[in-house]
Short mmCIF file of C-alpha atoms in Angstrom, two decimals:
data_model
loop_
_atom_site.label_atom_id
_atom_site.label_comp_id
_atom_site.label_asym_id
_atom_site.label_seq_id
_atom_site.Cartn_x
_atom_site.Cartn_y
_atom_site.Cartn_z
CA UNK A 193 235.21 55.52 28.18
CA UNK A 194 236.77 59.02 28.49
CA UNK A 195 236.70 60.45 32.19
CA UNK A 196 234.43 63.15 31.04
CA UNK A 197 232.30 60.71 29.68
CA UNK A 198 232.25 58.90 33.25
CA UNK A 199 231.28 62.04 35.05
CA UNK A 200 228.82 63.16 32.40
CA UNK A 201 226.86 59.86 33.08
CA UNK A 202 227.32 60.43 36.69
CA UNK A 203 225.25 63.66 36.36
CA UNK A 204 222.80 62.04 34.21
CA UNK A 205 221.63 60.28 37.37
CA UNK A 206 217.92 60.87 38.06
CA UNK A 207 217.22 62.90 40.21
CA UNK A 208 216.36 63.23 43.93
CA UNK A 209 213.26 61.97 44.93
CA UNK A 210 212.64 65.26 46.55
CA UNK A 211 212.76 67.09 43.26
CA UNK A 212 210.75 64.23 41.64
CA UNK A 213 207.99 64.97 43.69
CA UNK A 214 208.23 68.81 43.34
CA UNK A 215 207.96 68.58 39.79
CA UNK A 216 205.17 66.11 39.96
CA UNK A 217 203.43 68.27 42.30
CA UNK A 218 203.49 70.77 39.88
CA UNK A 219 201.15 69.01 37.75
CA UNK A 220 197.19 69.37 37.30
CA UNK A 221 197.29 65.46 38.54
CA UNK A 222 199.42 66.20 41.42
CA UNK A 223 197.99 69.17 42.50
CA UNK A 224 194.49 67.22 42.46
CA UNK A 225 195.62 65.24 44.42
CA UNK A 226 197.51 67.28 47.11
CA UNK A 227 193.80 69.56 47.09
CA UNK A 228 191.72 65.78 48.07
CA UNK A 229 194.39 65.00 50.77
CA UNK A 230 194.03 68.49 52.73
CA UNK A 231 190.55 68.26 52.10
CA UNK A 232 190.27 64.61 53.04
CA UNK A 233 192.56 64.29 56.09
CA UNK A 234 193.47 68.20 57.34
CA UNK A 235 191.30 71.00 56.85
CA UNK A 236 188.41 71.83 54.54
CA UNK A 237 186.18 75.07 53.87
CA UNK A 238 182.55 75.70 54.90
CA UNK A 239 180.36 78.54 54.86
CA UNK A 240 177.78 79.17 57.58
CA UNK A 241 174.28 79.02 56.02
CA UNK A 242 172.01 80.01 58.73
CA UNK A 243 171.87 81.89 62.15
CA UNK A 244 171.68 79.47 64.69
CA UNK A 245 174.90 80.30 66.06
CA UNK A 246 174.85 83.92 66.21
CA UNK A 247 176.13 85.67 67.41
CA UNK A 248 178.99 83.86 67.77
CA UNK A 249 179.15 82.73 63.94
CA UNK A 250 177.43 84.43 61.67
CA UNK A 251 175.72 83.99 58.52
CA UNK A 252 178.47 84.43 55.78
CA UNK A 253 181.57 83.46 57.89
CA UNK A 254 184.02 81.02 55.29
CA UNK A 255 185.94 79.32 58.02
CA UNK A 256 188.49 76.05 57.69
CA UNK A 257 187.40 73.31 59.72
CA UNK A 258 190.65 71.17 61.75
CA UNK A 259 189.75 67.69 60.67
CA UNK A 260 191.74 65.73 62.60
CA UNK A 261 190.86 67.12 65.96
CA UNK A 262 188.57 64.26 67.07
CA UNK A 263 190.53 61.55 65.31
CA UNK A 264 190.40 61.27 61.17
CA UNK A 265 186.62 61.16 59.98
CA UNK A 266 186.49 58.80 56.97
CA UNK A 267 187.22 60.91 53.48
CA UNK A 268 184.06 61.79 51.51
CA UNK A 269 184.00 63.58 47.90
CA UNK A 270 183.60 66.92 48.02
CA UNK A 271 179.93 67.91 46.88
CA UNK A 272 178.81 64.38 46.25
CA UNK A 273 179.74 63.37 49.74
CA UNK A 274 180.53 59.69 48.62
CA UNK A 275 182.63 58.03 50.95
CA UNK A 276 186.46 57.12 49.61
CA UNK A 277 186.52 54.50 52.27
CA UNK A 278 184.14 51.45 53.64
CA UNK A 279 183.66 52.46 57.68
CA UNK A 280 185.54 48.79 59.01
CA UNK A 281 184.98 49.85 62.42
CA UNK A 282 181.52 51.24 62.21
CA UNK A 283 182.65 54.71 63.90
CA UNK A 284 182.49 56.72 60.89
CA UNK A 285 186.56 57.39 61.45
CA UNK A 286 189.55 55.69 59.70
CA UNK A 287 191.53 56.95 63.30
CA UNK A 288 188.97 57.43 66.37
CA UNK A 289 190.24 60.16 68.49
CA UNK A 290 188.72 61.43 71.97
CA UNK A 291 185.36 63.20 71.56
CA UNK A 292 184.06 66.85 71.48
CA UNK A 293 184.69 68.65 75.04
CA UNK A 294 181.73 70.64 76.37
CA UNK A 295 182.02 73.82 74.81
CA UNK A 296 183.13 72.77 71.50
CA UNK A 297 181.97 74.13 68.57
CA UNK A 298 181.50 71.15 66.77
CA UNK A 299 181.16 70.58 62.28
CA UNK A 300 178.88 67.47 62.30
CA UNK A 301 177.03 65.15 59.99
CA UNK A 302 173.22 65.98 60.48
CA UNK A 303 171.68 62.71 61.77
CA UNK A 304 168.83 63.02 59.83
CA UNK A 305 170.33 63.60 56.43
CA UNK A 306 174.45 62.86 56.92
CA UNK A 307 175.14 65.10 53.55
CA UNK A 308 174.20 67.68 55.30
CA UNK A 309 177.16 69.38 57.73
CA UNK A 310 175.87 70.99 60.76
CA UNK A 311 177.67 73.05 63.34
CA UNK A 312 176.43 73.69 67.18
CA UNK A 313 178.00 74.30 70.54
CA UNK A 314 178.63 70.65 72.66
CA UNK A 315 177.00 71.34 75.86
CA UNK A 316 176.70 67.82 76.74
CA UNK A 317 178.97 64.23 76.79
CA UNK A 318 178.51 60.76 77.40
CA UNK A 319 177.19 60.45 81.05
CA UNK A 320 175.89 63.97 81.35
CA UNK A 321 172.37 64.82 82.54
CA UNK A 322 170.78 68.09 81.05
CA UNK A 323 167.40 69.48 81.22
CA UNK A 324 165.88 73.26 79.48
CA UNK A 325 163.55 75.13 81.97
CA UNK A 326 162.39 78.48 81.32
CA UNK A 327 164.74 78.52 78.12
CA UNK A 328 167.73 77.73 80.59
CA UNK A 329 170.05 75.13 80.47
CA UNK A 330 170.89 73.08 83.38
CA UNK A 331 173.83 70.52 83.03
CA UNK A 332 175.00 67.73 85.97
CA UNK A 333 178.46 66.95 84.83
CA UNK A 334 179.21 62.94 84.93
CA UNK A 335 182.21 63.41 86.97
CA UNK A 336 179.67 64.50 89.74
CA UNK A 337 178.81 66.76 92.04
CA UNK A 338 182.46 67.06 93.63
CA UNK A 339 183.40 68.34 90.31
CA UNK A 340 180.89 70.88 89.93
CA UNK A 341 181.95 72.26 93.39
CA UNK A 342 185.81 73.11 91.93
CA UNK A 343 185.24 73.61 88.40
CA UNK A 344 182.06 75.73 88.61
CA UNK A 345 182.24 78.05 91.35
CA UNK A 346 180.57 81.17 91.36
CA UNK A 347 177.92 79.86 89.25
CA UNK A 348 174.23 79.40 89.72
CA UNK A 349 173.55 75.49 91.33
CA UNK A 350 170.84 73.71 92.08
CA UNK A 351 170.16 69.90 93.75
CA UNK A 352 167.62 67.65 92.29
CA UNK A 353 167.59 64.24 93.62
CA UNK A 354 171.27 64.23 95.16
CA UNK A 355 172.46 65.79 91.66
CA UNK A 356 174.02 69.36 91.94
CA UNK A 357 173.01 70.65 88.16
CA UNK A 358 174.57 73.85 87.00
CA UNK A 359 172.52 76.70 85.10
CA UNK A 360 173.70 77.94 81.90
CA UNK A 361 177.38 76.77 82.06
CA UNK A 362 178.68 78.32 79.18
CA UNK A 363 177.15 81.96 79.40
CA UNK A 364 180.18 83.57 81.30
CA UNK A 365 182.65 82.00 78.94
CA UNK A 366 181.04 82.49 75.96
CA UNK A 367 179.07 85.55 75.64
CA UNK A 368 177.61 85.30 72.08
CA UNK A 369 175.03 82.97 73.53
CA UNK A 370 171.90 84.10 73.83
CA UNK A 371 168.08 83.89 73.72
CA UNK A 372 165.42 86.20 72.08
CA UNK A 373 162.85 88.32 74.47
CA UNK A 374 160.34 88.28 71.44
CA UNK A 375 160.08 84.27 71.30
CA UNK A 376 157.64 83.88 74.15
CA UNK A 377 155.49 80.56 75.19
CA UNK A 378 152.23 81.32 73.06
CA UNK A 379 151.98 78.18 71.20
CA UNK A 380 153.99 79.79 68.42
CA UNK A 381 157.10 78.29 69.26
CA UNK A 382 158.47 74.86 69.75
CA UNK A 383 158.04 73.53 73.28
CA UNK A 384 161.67 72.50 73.20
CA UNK A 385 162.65 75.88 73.89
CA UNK A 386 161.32 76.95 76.86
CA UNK A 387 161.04 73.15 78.48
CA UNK A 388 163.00 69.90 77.92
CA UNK A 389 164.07 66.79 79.62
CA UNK A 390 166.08 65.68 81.06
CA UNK A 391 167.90 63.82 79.83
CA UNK A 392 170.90 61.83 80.11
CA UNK A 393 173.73 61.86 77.25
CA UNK A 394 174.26 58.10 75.64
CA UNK A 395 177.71 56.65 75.64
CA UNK A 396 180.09 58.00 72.29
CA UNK A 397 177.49 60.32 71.66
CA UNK A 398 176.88 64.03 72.52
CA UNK A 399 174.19 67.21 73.07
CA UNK A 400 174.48 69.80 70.52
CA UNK A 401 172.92 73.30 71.45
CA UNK A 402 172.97 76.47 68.96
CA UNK A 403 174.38 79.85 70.95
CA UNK A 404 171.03 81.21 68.74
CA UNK A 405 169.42 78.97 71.74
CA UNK A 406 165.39 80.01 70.46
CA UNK A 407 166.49 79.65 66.57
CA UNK A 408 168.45 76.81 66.28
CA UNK A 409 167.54 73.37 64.80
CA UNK A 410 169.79 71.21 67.20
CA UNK A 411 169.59 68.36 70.01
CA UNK A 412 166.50 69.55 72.04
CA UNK A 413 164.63 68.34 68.34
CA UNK A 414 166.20 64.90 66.51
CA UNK A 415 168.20 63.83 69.64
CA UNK A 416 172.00 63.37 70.62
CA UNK A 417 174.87 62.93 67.95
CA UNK A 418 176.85 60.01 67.52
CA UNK A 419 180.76 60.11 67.26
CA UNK A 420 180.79 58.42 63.58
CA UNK A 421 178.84 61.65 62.68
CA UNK A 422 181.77 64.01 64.37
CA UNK A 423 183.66 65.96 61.65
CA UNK A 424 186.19 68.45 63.07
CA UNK A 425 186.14 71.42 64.89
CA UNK A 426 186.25 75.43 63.57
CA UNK A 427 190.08 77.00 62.80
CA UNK A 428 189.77 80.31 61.79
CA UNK A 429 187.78 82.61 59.25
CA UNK A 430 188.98 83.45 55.85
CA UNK A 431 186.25 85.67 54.76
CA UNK A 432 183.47 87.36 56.27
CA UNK A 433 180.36 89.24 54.61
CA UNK A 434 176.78 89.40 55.52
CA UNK A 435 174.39 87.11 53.52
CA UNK A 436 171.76 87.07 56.23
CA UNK A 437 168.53 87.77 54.75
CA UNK A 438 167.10 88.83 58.30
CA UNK A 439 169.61 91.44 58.12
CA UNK A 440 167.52 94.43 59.16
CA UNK A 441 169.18 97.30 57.40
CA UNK A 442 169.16 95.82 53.71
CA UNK A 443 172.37 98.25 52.48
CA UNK A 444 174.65 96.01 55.15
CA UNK A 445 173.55 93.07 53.07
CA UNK A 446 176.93 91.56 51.19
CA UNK A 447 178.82 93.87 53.35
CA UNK A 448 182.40 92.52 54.11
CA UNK A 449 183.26 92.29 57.68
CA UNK A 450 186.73 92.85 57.92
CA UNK A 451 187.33 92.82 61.23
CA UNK A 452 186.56 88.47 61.30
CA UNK A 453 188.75 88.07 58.15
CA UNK A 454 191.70 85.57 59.76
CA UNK A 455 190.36 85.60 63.17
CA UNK A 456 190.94 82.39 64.91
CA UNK A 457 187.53 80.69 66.21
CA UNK A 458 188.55 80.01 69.86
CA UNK A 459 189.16 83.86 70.37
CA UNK A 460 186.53 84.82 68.89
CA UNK A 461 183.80 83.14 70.43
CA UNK A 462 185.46 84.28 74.02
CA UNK A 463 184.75 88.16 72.84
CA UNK A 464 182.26 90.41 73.23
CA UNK A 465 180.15 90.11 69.96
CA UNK A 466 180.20 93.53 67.92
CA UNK A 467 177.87 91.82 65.54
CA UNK A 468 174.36 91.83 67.60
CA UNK A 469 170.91 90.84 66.05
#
């Protein structure tokens, strides 16, 4: 054999894996697959149906939800929401991760029909007592009242049986929470709203609270939510247009809001709301 032979069969070598895979990603099967991995294990899309969240989210946000914030929830099929994996550990998560932080927006399996994502404020964790009185929230921290003393100064307190509770925690840093002046204690409305508790937060499982407080399906009705039912947490928003069909002026309906397009959730809900039902 010639030596340009011998160096022409050198280059014939396959190539680098590197390239391989490039190629191969370039393919409807690869690309598939790379799509189910994101979706399954990194981020995935959701649009937010309803307005119990306002005015912090708002009806027609498309956001990416970090899936791998609380630990790695066990892959389902998109749509058909068929798990990929048998649940070993019984904790709904192939990697268990620490919980939701009070605070939290949280993207959760509805207890009461887990095909169904939900998302709601955490403003309670394993250990914590929390009661609603006059549509206000009252949380005692489990760390106890030592805590509340340094991390909630300046704040509204009150002591019930040795427990110093705090009143509406998350107002001051969050100001897209709310409640509505026309949902009044007539019979009308759900008890739930104006009284509740308290109650006292069951271990790996948390209180979830819409910032919509007097329109929002959420803990106060169908109880606390389990960590095998904890998907991820909000990134950012990659469209924005009002869908809302309580919209009051109807020409804003479909309206693109701009101004959310790529805004990053955890700024957002620190900001004055400019979108005010």
């Amino acid at each position: 054999m010639s030596d340009n032979e011998t160096q022409m069969s050198e280059g014939q070598k396959k190539p680098h894996w590197a390239i391989r895979l490039y190629h191969w990603s370039n393919t409807w099967t690869g690309t598939v697959v790379i799509v189910l991995l994101v979706i399954f294990f990194v981020a995935q899309a959701f649009v937010i149906p309803s307005g119990s969240m306002k005015n912090t989210l708002l009806v027609g946000d498309h956001l990416f939800v970090k899936k791998y914030v609380y630990g790695i929830p066990i892959p389902h099929i998109p749509w058909l929401e068929i798990p990929v994996l048998p649940d070993f550990d019984g904790d709904g998560h192939i990697v268990k991760g620490p919980g939701p932080k009070r605070g939290d927006i949280v993207i959760f399996r509805y207890p009461r029909d887990t095909k169904v994502h939900f998302v709601k404020r955490c403003v309670g964790e394993p250990g914590d007592i929390l009661f609603v009185d006059r549509k206000r929230l009252y949380l005692h921290p489990h760390e106890g009242n030592d805590y509340v003393k340094k991390h909630y100064a300046g704040y509204t307190t009150v002591m019930i049986d040795g427990r110093l509770f705090v009143k509406d925690p998350f107002r001051k840093t969050f100001p897209g929470i709310h409640n509505d002046p026309n949902i009044v204690m007539d019979g009308m409305a759900p008890l739930q709203i104006f009284e509740f508790g308290p109650v006292k937060v069951p271990k790996d499982n948390w209180f979830m609270m819409g910032d919509n407080r007097d329109h929002s399906n959420d803990s106060r009705f169908w109880g606390t939510v389990p960590y095998k039912l904890i998907v991820g947490k909000p990134w950012f928003i990659y469209f924005s247009w009002d869908t809302d069909p309580d919209t009051r002026d109807p020409k804003k309906r479909y309206e693109i809001r701009w101004d959310r397009i790529g805004r990053d959730v955890e700024t957002l809900e620190k900001e004055k709301p400019r979108y005010v039902e």
